[in-house]
Structure formats: structure tokens, C-alpha cells
Coordinates of N, CA and C in Angstrom, one line a residue:
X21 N 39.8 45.2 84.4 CA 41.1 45.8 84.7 C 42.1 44.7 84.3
X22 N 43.5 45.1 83.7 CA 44.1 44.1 83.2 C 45.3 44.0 84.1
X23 N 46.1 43.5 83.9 CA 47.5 43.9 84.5 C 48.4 45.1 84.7
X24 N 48.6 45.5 83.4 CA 48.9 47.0 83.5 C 48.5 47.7 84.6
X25 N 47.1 47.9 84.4 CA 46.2 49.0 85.6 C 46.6 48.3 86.8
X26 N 46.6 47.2 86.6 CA 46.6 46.3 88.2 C 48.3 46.9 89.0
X27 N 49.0 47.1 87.8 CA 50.3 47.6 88.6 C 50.3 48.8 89.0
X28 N 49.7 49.8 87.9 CA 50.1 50.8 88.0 C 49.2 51.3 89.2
X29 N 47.7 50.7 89.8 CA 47.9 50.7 91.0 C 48.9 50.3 92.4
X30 N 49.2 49.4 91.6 CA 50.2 48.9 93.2 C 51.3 49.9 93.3
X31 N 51.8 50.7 92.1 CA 52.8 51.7 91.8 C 52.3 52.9 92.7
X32 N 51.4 53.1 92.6 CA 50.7 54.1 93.5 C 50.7 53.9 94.9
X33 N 50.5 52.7 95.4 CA 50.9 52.3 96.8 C 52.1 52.0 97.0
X34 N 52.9 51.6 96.4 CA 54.4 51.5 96.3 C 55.2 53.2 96.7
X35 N 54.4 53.9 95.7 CA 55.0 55.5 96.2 C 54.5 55.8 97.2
X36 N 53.6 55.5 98.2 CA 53.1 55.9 99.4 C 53.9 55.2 100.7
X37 N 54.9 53.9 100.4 CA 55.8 53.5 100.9 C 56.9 54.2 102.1
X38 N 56.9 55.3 100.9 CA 58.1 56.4 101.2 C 58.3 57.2 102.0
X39 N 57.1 57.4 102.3 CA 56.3 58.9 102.8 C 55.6 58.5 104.1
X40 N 55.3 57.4 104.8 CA 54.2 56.4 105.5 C 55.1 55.7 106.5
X41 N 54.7 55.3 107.6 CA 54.9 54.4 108.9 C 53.6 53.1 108.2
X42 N 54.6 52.3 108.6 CA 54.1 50.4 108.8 C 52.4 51.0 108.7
X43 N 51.8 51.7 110.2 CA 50.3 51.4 110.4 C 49.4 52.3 109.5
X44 N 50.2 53.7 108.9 CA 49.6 54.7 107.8 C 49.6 53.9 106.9
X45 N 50.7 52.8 106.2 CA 50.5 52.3 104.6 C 49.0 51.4 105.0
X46 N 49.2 50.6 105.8 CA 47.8 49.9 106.1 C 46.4 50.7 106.1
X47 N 46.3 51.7 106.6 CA 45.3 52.3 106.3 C 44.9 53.4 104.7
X48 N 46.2 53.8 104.7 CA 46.2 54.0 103.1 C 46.1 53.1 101.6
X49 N 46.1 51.6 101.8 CA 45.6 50.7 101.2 C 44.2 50.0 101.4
X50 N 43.8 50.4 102.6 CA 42.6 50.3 103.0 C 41.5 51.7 102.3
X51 N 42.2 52.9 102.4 CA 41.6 54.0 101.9 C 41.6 53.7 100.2
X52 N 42.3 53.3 100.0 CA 43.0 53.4 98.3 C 41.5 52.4 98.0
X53 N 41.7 51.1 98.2 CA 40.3 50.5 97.6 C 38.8 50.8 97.9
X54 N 38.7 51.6 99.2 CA 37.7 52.1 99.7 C 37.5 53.0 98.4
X55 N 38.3 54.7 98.0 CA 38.6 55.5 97.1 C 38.2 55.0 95.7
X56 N 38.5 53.6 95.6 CA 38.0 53.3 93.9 C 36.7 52.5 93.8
X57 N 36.3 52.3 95.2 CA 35.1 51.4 94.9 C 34.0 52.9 95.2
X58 N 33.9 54.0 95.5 CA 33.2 55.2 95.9 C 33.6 55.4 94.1
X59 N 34.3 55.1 93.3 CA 34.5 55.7 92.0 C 34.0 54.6 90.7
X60 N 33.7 53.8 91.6 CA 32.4 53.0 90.6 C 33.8 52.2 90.3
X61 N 35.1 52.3 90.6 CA 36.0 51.2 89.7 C 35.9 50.3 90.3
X62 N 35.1 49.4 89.9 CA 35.7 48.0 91.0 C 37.2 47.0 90.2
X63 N 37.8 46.8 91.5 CA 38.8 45.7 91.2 C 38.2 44.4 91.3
X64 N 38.9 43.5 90.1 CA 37.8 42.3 90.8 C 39.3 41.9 92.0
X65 N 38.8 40.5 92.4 CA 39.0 39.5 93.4 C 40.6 39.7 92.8
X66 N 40.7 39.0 91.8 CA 42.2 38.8 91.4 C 43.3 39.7 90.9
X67 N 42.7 41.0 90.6 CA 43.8 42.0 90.6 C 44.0 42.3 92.2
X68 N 43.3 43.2 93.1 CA 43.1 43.4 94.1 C 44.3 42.7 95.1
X69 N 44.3 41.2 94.5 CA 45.3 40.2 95.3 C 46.5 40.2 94.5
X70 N 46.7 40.4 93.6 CA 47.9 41.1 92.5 C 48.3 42.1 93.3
X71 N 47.4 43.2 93.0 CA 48.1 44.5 93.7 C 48.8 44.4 95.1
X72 N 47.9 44.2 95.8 CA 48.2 43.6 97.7 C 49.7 42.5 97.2
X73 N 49.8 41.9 96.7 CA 51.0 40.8 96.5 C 52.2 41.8 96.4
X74 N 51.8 42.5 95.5 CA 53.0 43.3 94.6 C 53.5 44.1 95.5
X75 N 52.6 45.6 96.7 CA 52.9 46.0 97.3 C 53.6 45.2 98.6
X76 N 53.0 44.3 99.2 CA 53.6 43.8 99.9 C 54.7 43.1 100.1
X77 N 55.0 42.7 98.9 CA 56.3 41.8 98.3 C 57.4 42.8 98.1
X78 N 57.1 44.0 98.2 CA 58.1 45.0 97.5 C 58.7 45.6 98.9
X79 N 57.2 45.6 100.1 CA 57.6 46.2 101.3 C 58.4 45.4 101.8
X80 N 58.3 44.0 101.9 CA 59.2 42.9 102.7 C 60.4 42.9 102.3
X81 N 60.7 43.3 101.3 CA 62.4 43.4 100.9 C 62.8 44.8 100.5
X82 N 62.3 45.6 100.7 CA 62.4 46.7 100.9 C 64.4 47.3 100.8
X83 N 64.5 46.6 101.6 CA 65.8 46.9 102.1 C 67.1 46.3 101.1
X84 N 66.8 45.0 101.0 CA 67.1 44.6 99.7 C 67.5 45.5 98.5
X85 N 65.8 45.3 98.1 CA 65.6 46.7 96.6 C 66.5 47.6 96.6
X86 N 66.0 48.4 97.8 CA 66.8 49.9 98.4 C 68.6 49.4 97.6
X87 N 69.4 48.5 98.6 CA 70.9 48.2 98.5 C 71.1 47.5 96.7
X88 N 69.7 47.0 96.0 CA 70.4 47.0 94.6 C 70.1 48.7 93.9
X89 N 69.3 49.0 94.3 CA 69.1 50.0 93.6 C 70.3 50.8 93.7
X90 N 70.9 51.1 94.8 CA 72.4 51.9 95.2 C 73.4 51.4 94.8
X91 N 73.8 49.6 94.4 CA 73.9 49.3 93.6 C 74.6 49.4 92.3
X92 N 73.4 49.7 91.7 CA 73.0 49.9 90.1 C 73.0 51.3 90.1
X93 N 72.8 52.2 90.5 CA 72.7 53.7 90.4 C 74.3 54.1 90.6
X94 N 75.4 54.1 90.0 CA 76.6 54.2 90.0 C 76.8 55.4 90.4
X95 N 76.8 56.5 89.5 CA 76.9 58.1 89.4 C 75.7 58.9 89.6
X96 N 74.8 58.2 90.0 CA 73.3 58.9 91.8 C 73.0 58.4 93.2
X97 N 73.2 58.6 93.9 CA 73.2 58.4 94.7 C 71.2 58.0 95.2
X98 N 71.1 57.5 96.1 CA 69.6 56.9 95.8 C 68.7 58.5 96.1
X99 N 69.4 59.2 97.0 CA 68.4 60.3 97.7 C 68.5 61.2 96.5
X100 N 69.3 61.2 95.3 CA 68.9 62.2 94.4 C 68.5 61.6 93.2
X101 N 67.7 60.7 93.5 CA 66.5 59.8 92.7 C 65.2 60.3 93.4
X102 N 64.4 60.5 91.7 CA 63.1 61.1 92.6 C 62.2 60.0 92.7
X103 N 61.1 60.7 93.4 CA 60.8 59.6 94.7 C 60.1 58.6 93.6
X104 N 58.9 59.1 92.4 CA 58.5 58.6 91.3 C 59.4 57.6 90.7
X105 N 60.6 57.9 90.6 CA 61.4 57.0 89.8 C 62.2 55.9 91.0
X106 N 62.0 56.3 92.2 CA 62.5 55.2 93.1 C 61.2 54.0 93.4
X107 N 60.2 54.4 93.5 CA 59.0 53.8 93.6 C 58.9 52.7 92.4
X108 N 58.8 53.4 91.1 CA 59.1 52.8 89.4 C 60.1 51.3 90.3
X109 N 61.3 51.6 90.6 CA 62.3 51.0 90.4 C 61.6 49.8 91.5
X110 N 61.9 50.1 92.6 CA 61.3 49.5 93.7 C 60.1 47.9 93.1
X111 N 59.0 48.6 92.7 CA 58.1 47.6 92.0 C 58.9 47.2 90.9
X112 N 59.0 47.6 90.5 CA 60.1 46.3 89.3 C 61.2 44.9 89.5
X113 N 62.2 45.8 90.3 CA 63.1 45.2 91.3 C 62.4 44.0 92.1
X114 N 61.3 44.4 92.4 CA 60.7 43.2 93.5 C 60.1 41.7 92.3
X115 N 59.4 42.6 90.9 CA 59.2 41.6 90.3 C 60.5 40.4 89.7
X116 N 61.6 41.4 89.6 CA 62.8 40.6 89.0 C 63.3 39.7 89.8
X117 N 63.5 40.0 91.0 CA 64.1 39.0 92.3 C 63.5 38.5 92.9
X118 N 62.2 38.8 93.1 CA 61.4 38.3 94.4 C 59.9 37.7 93.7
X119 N 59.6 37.5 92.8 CA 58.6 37.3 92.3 C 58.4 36.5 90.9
X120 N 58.1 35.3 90.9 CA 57.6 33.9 89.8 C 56.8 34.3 88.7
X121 N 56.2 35.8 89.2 CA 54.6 35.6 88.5 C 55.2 36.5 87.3
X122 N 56.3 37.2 86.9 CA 56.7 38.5 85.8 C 57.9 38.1 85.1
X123 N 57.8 37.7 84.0 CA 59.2 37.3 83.3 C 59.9 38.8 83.6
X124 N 61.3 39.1 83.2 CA 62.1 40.0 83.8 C 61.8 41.4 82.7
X125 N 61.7 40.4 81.1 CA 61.5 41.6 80.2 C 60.1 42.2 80.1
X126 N 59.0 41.7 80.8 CA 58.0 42.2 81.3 C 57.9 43.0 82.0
X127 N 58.8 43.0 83.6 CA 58.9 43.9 84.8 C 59.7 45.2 84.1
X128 N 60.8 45.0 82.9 CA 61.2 46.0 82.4 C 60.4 47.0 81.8
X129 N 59.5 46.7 81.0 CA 58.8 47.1 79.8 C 58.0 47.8 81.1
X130 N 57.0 47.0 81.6 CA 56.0 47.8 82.1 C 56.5 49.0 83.3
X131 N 57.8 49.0 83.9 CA 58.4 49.8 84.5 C 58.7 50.8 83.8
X132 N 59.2 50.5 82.6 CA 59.6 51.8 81.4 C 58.1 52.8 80.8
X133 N 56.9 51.7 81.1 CA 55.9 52.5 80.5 C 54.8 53.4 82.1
X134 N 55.2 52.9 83.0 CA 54.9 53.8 84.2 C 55.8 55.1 84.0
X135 N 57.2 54.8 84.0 CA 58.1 56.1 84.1 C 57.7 57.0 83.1
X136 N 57.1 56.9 81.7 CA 56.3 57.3 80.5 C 55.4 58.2 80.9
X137 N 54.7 57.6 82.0 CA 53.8 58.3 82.5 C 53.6 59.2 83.4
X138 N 54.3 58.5 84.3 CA 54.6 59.4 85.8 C 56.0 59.9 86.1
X139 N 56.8 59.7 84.8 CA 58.1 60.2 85.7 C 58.5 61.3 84.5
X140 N 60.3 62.0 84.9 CA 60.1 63.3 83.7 C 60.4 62.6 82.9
X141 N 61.1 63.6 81.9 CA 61.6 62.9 80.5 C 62.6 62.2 79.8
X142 N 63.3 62.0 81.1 CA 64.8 61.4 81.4 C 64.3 59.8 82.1
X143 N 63.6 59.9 82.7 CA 62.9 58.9 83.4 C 62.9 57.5 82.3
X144 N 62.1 57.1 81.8 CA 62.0 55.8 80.5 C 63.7 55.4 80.7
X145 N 64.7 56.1 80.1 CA 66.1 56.1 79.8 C 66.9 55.6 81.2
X146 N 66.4 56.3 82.3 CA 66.8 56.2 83.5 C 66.9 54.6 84.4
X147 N 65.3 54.6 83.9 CA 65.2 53.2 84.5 C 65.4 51.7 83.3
X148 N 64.9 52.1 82.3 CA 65.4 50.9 81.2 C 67.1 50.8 81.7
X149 N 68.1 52.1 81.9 CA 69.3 51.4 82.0 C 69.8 50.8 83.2
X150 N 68.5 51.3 84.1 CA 69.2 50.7 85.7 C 69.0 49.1 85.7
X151 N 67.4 49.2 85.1 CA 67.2 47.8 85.3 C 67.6 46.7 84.3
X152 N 68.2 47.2 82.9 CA 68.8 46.2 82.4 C 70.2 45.5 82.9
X153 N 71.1 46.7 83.5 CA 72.0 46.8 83.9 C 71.5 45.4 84.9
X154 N 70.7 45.4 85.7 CA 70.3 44.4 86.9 C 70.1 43.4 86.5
X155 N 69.4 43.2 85.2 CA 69.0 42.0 84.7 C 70.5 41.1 84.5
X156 N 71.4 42.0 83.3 CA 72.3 41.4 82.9 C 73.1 40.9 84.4
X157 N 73.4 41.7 85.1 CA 74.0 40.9 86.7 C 73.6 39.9 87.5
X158 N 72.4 39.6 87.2 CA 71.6 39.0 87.7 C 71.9 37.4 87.3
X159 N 72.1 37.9 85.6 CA 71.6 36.3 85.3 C 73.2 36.2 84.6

């Protein structure tokens, strides 16, 4: 498993964020590795603690994220952001400010290529401009 997959798991737990109380996400990340080891995928050691970092790191500032994301979303308001594309943002956001391990045009790219995936067709556009927008502020 490389990095990519390693996020686009944590993106998966990231969206269950939303939806979950504090002691549900803990058992839903307990279920989630339980779910892929019953599916022959094993994570090794070091994605596993990637993933767990990334989710956790994203929950702790949470609040933060949330207030840049509203932010940078000028003309949306965050609740009519779908939950896919707040989740997207969410893990990215945490890699850009809160995290050593993701150069910024990295957290961009691989955020643009989750939204590719899982979000609509507006999505890629949506978040490349929220998050460049962030970047440029940033620095």
C-alpha cells in the first residue's frame, strides 16, 4: 500500500467524522481495520500509523479546519458544501497547517485526485481553488 491508498483510507475515516460522536469514530476505526484485514488487505505497520495520524490530526483541529474552510469558501457557506468535499478539504487542510510530513503542493494534488474520485464534477475545481487560495494566504 503506498501513500495514496494510505490517504484515501484516512479520507474515508475523515468522512465518518461528520456523521459520528467521539466513542462511534473510535469504534468505526477499529471496525474499518478489522473490515480490511477480513478482506485479505493488510496495512502494514507504517501506513496504518499514517492513516491513524492523519485522522487524528484532522480531528484535533477540527475546529480550526472547519473556521479556514468558512474562511476560504467566500460565496458557500460550509453547510452547502457536500459532506465528500468537506471531508476532501478537512484532510488536506490538516496536512497544510498541522502536519511536517506533506509538502503543501502534495496535500493539494492528492486532495484534487480524491475529489476525482469521490466527489462530483465540480469537485477537482472546487477544492484546487479553495486550497490554493489557502496556500497563497498562508505563506
Amino acid at each position: 500500500m503506498n501513500r495514496r491508498e494510505a490517504r484515501k483510507n484516512a479520507f474515508y475515516l475523515v468522512f465518518q467524522i461528520g456523521f459520528h460522536e467521539q466513542e462511534e469514530l473510535e469504534q468505526m476505526k477499529e471496525l474499518f481495520f478489522e473490515q480490511k484485514e477480513q478482506e485479505q488487505q493488510q496495512i502494514p505497520k507504517e501506513q496504518k500509523e499514517f492513516i491513524l495520524k492523519e485522522v487524528e490530526g484532522t480531528k484535533a483541529h477540527l475546529s480550526e479546519i472547519d473556521e479556514i474552510i468558512t474562511n476560504n469558501s467566500k460565496k458557500w457557506k460550509k453547510e452547502r458544501i457536500s459532506k465528500v468535499d468537506i471531508a476532501i478539504l478537512r484532510l488536506a487542510i490538516y496536512e497544510i497547517y498541522f502536519s511536517q510530513e506533506v509538502p503543501n503542493s502534495v496535500a493539494i494534488n492528492e486532495a484534487v485526485e480524491l475529489a476525482k474520485e469521490f466527489g462530483t464534477e465540480q469537485s477537482p475545481a472546487f477544492i484546487n481553488g479553495i486550497l490554493g487560495n489557502i496556500v497563497s494566504t498562508k505563506e
